[in-house]
Amino acid sequence: ATGSVVTWDDALRSGDPSAVAALLTEGIVQVSGTTCAFAAIKATGSVVTWGDAVYGGTSSAVAALLMEGVVQVCANANGSIRWLAPLLLEGVVQVSGTTCAFAAIKANGSVVTWGDAVHGGDSSAVAALLTEGVVQANGSVVTWGDAVYGGDSSAVAALLTGVVQVSGTNCAFAAIKANGSVVTWGDAVYGGDSSAICPLLTGIVQVSGTNCAFAAIKANGSVVTWGDAVYGGNSSAVAALLTEGVVQVCANVSAFAAIKANGSVVTWGDAVYGGNSSAVAALLTEGVVQVC
């Protein structure tokens, strides 16, 4: 693979990287996206951004800090953050984002949060639980933020042991356990209620979420979806292509893209948001190694 980038969907929603096209022809190793912008890490450790400046598409203000040494980029909906310089200068090993907030795990197992308090930026209520050991070592889960949006997991607390991965939609969470089962909580409309497909949620190895739906990859390479049909919860239109061989599923606001072991890509969900990739189908039949 050359490490080049192919984009599709509405250019106004950050699909057109023409301004930085010369920088995206080779060497790209990771791409991350906000609602209307993208950031790509190159093999050199530099970062290229494009899209709506308000959503993080313009990185000129921090260009000197993005020339080398970057190993991970994480995005939220609008790309804006509030710096907590003393706590974020060293030791950060992972960063994750909600719509308007971020959480950083440090090497000592503590967590630092910032951004909109309602969206999880304020973790003071569970601060005592986030001072150490946050590496999923014992498989327990700590939640905070708006209770309706999944900040309150008390209804499934007894089930949240042995957890190895947690993914979220706008208002719900799905946790994969070491035994391959899945526990969901939060707003039912947003995927918080998976009871209708509970018998299918075995042997799960990965879960991804759009705003209102989840897609889970099983150990046999098949995909199970639930949640709002418009947002990708209904994958029946491409079901025949999702019965085996899927190795990664990526989600944006309203659509999913699945990479298969043969390097092809299958998409579903809202066509306006990339659920229909027919315009670039000829470019997605083989050789794809990552989708953002």
Short mmCIF file of N, CA, C and O in Angstrom, two decimals, residues 203-275:
data_model
loop_
_atom_site.label_atom_id
_atom_site.label_comp_id
_atom_site.label_asym_id
_atom_site.label_seq_id
_atom_site.Cartn_x
_atom_site.Cartn_y
_atom_site.Cartn_z
N GLY A 203 -19.22 -14.02 21.08
CA GLY A 203 -17.98 -14.05 20.30
C GLY A 203 -17.62 -12.72 19.68
O GLY A 203 -16.96 -12.66 18.64
N ILE A 204 -18.03 -11.62 20.32
CA ILE A 204 -17.77 -10.28 19.79
C ILE A 204 -16.33 -9.87 20.09
O ILE A 204 -15.84 -10.02 21.21
N VAL A 205 -15.66 -9.30 19.07
CA VAL A 205 -14.27 -8.87 19.24
C VAL A 205 -14.08 -7.37 19.07
O VAL A 205 -13.05 -6.82 19.46
N GLN A 206 -15.06 -6.68 18.46
CA GLN A 206 -14.95 -5.23 18.29
C GLN A 206 -16.34 -4.63 18.16
O GLN A 206 -17.24 -5.23 17.55
N VAL A 207 -16.54 -3.43 18.73
CA VAL A 207 -17.80 -2.71 18.58
C VAL A 207 -17.49 -1.27 18.21
O VAL A 207 -16.61 -0.63 18.79
N SER A 208 -18.21 -0.75 17.21
CA SER A 208 -18.09 0.65 16.80
C SER A 208 -19.47 1.28 16.80
O SER A 208 -20.48 0.59 16.61
N GLY A 209 -19.53 2.61 16.98
CA GLY A 209 -20.83 3.27 17.03
C GLY A 209 -20.91 4.52 16.19
O GLY A 209 -19.95 5.29 16.13
N THR A 210 -22.06 4.73 15.52
CA THR A 210 -22.38 6.01 14.92
C THR A 210 -23.06 6.84 16.00
O THR A 210 -22.99 6.50 17.17
N ASN A 211 -23.77 7.89 15.62
CA ASN A 211 -24.48 8.67 16.63
C ASN A 211 -25.56 7.86 17.34
O ASN A 211 -25.81 8.06 18.53
N CYS A 212 -26.22 6.95 16.60
CA CYS A 212 -27.39 6.28 17.15
C CYS A 212 -27.43 4.78 16.91
O CYS A 212 -28.49 4.17 17.06
N ALA A 213 -26.32 4.16 16.53
CA ALA A 213 -26.34 2.72 16.25
C ALA A 213 -24.98 2.10 16.50
O ALA A 213 -23.95 2.79 16.48
N PHE A 214 -24.98 0.79 16.72
CA PHE A 214 -23.75 0.04 16.93
C PHE A 214 -23.57 -1.02 15.85
O PHE A 214 -24.55 -1.54 15.29
N ALA A 215 -22.31 -1.36 15.60
CA ALA A 215 -21.96 -2.48 14.74
C ALA A 215 -20.88 -3.29 15.45
O ALA A 215 -19.88 -2.72 15.91
N ALA A 216 -21.10 -4.59 15.57
CA ALA A 216 -20.16 -5.45 16.29
C ALA A 216 -19.60 -6.51 15.35
O ALA A 216 -20.34 -7.14 14.59
N ILE A 217 -18.29 -6.70 15.41
CA ILE A 217 -17.64 -7.76 14.64
C ILE A 217 -17.52 -8.99 15.51
O ILE A 217 -17.08 -8.91 16.67
N LYS A 218 -17.89 -10.14 14.97
CA LYS A 218 -17.77 -11.40 15.68
C LYS A 218 -16.45 -12.08 15.31
O LYS A 218 -15.82 -11.74 14.31
N ALA A 219 -16.04 -13.04 16.10
CA ALA A 219 -14.79 -13.74 15.88
C ALA A 219 -14.77 -14.44 14.52
O ALA A 219 -13.70 -14.67 13.94
N ASN A 220 -15.94 -14.78 13.99
CA ASN A 220 -15.99 -15.45 12.69
C ASN A 220 -15.99 -14.46 11.52
O ASN A 220 -16.16 -14.84 10.37
N GLY A 221 -15.82 -13.15 11.82
CA GLY A 221 -15.73 -12.14 10.78
C GLY A 221 -17.05 -11.61 10.30
O GLY A 221 -17.10 -10.82 9.36
N SER A 222 -18.16 -12.00 10.92
CA SER A 222 -19.47 -11.47 10.56
C SER A 222 -19.76 -10.22 11.39
O SER A 222 -19.07 -9.93 12.37
N VAL A 223 -20.80 -9.48 10.99
CA VAL A 223 -21.15 -8.22 11.66
C VAL A 223 -22.60 -8.24 12.12
O VAL A 223 -23.50 -8.67 11.38
N VAL A 224 -22.84 -7.76 13.34
CA VAL A 224 -24.17 -7.62 13.91
C VAL A 224 -24.40 -6.14 14.18
O VAL A 224 -23.53 -5.46 14.73
N THR A 225 -25.57 -5.61 13.79
CA THR A 225 -25.87 -4.19 14.02
C THR A 225 -27.17 -4.03 14.80
O THR A 225 -28.06 -4.87 14.73
N TRP A 226 -27.28 -2.92 15.55
CA TRP A 226 -28.51 -2.58 16.27
C TRP A 226 -28.54 -1.08 16.53
O TRP A 226 -27.54 -0.38 16.39
N GLY A 227 -29.71 -0.60 16.89
CA GLY A 227 -29.90 0.83 17.10
C GLY A 227 -30.74 1.41 15.99
O GLY A 227 -31.43 0.69 15.26
N ASP A 228 -30.68 2.71 15.81
CA ASP A 228 -31.49 3.41 14.81
C ASP A 228 -31.11 2.97 13.39
O ASP A 228 -29.95 3.09 12.99
N ALA A 229 -32.09 2.50 12.64
CA ALA A 229 -31.83 1.98 11.29
C ALA A 229 -31.22 3.04 10.37
O ALA A 229 -30.32 2.73 9.57
N VAL A 230 -31.69 4.26 10.47
CA VAL A 230 -31.21 5.34 9.61
C VAL A 230 -29.73 5.61 9.84
O VAL A 230 -28.99 6.00 8.92
N TYR A 231 -29.27 5.38 11.04
CA TYR A 231 -27.87 5.66 11.40
C TYR A 231 -26.97 4.42 11.28
O TYR A 231 -25.87 4.40 11.80
N GLY A 232 -27.44 3.38 10.60
CA GLY A 232 -26.62 2.20 10.38
C GLY A 232 -27.00 1.01 11.21
O GLY A 232 -26.36 -0.03 11.14
N GLY A 233 -28.06 1.15 12.03
CA GLY A 233 -28.48 0.03 12.86
C GLY A 233 -29.08 -1.12 12.06
O GLY A 233 -29.15 -2.25 12.54
N ASN A 234 -29.49 -0.84 10.83
CA ASN A 234 -30.02 -1.87 9.94
C ASN A 234 -29.06 -2.04 8.77
O ASN A 234 -28.92 -1.17 7.92
N SER A 235 -28.37 -3.18 8.73
CA SER A 235 -27.39 -3.45 7.67
C SER A 235 -27.88 -4.50 6.69
O SER A 235 -27.09 -5.10 5.95
N SER A 236 -29.21 -4.71 6.63
CA SER A 236 -29.76 -5.77 5.80
C SER A 236 -29.43 -5.60 4.32
O SER A 236 -29.30 -6.57 3.59
N ALA A 237 -29.29 -4.35 3.86
CA ALA A 237 -29.01 -4.10 2.45
C ALA A 237 -27.66 -4.66 2.01
O ALA A 237 -27.46 -4.96 0.83
N VAL A 238 -26.73 -4.81 2.96
CA VAL A 238 -25.40 -5.35 2.62
C VAL A 238 -25.10 -6.61 3.44
O VAL A 238 -23.94 -7.01 3.57
N ALA A 239 -26.15 -7.22 3.97
CA ALA A 239 -25.98 -8.37 4.87
C ALA A 239 -25.15 -9.49 4.25
O ALA A 239 -24.32 -10.12 4.92
N ALA A 240 -25.34 -9.74 2.96
CA ALA A 240 -24.62 -10.82 2.29
C ALA A 240 -23.12 -10.58 2.26
O ALA A 240 -22.32 -11.53 2.16
N LEU A 241 -22.71 -9.31 2.37
CA LEU A 241 -21.29 -8.97 2.34
C LEU A 241 -20.68 -8.93 3.74
O LEU A 241 -19.45 -8.75 3.87
N LEU A 242 -21.51 -9.09 4.75
CA LEU A 242 -21.03 -8.97 6.13
C LEU A 242 -21.13 -10.28 6.91
O LEU A 242 -21.15 -10.28 8.13
N THR A 243 -21.19 -11.39 6.21
CA THR A 243 -21.31 -12.68 6.88
C THR A 243 -19.96 -13.28 7.27
O THR A 243 -19.89 -14.17 8.10
N GLU A 244 -18.88 -12.75 6.67
CA GLU A 244 -17.54 -13.27 6.98
C GLU A 244 -16.48 -12.29 6.50
O GLU A 244 -16.75 -11.40 5.69
N GLY A 245 -15.27 -12.46 7.03
CA GLY A 245 -14.12 -11.72 6.53
C GLY A 245 -13.97 -10.29 6.96
O GLY A 245 -13.03 -9.62 6.53
N VAL A 246 -14.84 -9.76 7.81
CA VAL A 246 -14.70 -8.37 8.25
C VAL A 246 -13.64 -8.29 9.35
O VAL A 246 -13.69 -9.03 10.33
N VAL A 247 -12.71 -7.36 9.18
CA VAL A 247 -11.62 -7.22 10.16
C VAL A 247 -11.65 -5.89 10.90
O VAL A 247 -11.01 -5.73 11.94
N GLN A 248 -12.38 -4.90 10.36
CA GLN A 248 -12.48 -3.60 11.04
C GLN A 248 -13.76 -2.91 10.61
O GLN A 248 -14.16 -3.00 9.44
N VAL A 249 -14.42 -2.25 11.55
CA VAL A 249 -15.57 -1.41 11.22
C VAL A 249 -15.32 -0.02 11.77
O VAL A 249 -14.96 0.15 12.94
N CYS A 250 -15.49 0.97 10.91
CA CYS A 250 -15.31 2.37 11.30
C CYS A 250 -16.63 3.10 11.16
O CYS A 250 -17.41 2.80 10.25
N ALA A 251 -16.90 4.04 12.05
CA ALA A 251 -18.17 4.76 12.03
C ALA A 251 -17.95 6.26 12.02
O ALA A 251 -16.98 6.77 12.58
N ASN A 252 -18.86 6.97 11.34
CA ASN A 252 -18.92 8.42 11.49
C ASN A 252 -20.28 8.76 12.10
O ASN A 252 -20.89 7.92 12.76
N VAL A 253 -20.80 9.92 11.87
CA VAL A 253 -22.05 10.35 12.50
C VAL A 253 -23.22 9.41 12.19
O VAL A 253 -23.97 9.02 13.08
N SER A 254 -23.35 9.03 10.92
CA SER A 254 -24.55 8.30 10.51
C SER A 254 -24.29 7.10 9.60
O SER A 254 -25.23 6.56 9.02
N ALA A 255 -23.05 6.68 9.43
CA ALA A 255 -22.76 5.58 8.52
C ALA A 255 -21.60 4.73 9.01
O ALA A 255 -20.78 5.18 9.82
N PHE A 256 -21.55 3.50 8.50
CA PHE A 256 -20.47 2.57 8.83
C PHE A 256 -19.70 2.20 7.57
O PHE A 256 -20.25 2.19 6.46
N ALA A 257 -18.42 1.87 7.76
CA ALA A 257 -17.59 1.32 6.69
C ALA A 257 -16.82 0.14 7.28
O ALA A 257 -16.18 0.28 8.31
N ALA A 258 -16.92 -1.00 6.62
CA ALA A 258 -16.24 -2.21 7.09
C ALA A 258 -15.15 -2.63 6.12
O ALA A 258 -15.38 -2.69 4.91
N ILE A 259 -13.97 -2.90 6.65
CA ILE A 259 -12.87 -3.43 5.84
C ILE A 259 -12.88 -4.95 5.97
O ILE A 259 -12.97 -5.49 7.08
N LYS A 260 -12.76 -5.62 4.83
CA LYS A 260 -12.71 -7.07 4.84
C LYS A 260 -11.27 -7.55 4.67
O LYS A 260 -10.38 -6.78 4.27
N ALA A 261 -11.04 -8.79 4.98
CA ALA A 261 -9.70 -9.36 4.93
C ALA A 261 -9.10 -9.29 3.53
O ALA A 261 -7.87 -9.26 3.37
N ASN A 262 -9.95 -9.24 2.50
CA ASN A 262 -9.44 -9.15 1.13
C ASN A 262 -9.15 -7.71 0.71
O ASN A 262 -8.84 -7.45 -0.46
N GLY A 263 -9.26 -6.76 1.64
CA GLY A 263 -8.95 -5.36 1.35
C GLY A 263 -10.08 -4.58 0.73
O GLY A 263 -9.88 -3.43 0.32
N SER A 264 -11.26 -5.16 0.64
CA SER A 264 -12.42 -4.44 0.10
C SER A 264 -13.16 -3.73 1.23
O SER A 264 -12.94 -4.02 2.41
N VAL A 265 -14.06 -2.81 0.85
CA VAL A 265 -14.81 -2.03 1.83
C VAL A 265 -16.30 -2.14 1.56
O VAL A 265 -16.74 -2.05 0.41
N VAL A 266 -17.07 -2.32 2.63
CA VAL A 266 -18.54 -2.37 2.56
C VAL A 266 -19.08 -1.21 3.40
O VAL A 266 -18.64 -1.01 4.54
N THR A 267 -20.01 -0.43 2.84
CA THR A 267 -20.57 0.70 3.58
C THR A 267 -22.08 0.60 3.68
O THR A 267 -22.73 0.03 2.80
N TRP A 268 -22.63 1.16 4.75
CA TRP A 268 -24.09 1.21 4.93
C TRP A 268 -24.43 2.34 5.90
O TRP A 268 -23.56 2.88 6.56
N GLY A 269 -25.71 2.67 5.94
CA GLY A 269 -26.15 3.79 6.76
C GLY A 269 -26.60 4.93 5.87
O GLY A 269 -26.88 4.75 4.68
N ASP A 270 -26.64 6.13 6.42
CA ASP A 270 -27.09 7.31 5.69
C ASP A 270 -26.18 7.59 4.49
O ASP A 270 -24.99 7.84 4.66
N ALA A 271 -26.74 7.59 3.30
CA ALA A 271 -25.95 7.80 2.08
C ALA A 271 -25.26 9.16 2.07
O ALA A 271 -24.13 9.29 1.60
N VAL A 272 -25.92 10.17 2.61
CA VAL A 272 -25.36 11.53 2.63
C VAL A 272 -24.08 11.59 3.46
O VAL A 272 -23.20 12.40 3.21
N TYR A 273 -23.98 10.72 4.44
CA TYR A 273 -22.81 10.72 5.33
C TYR A 273 -21.79 9.64 4.99
O TYR A 273 -20.92 9.33 5.80
N GLY A 274 -21.88 9.08 3.80
CA GLY A 274 -20.88 8.10 3.38
C GLY A 274 -21.34 6.67 3.39
O GLY A 274 -20.56 5.77 3.10
N GLY A 275 -22.60 6.44 3.71
CA GLY A 275 -23.12 5.08 3.72
C GLY A 275 -23.21 4.47 2.34
O GLY A 275 -23.25 3.25 2.19
#
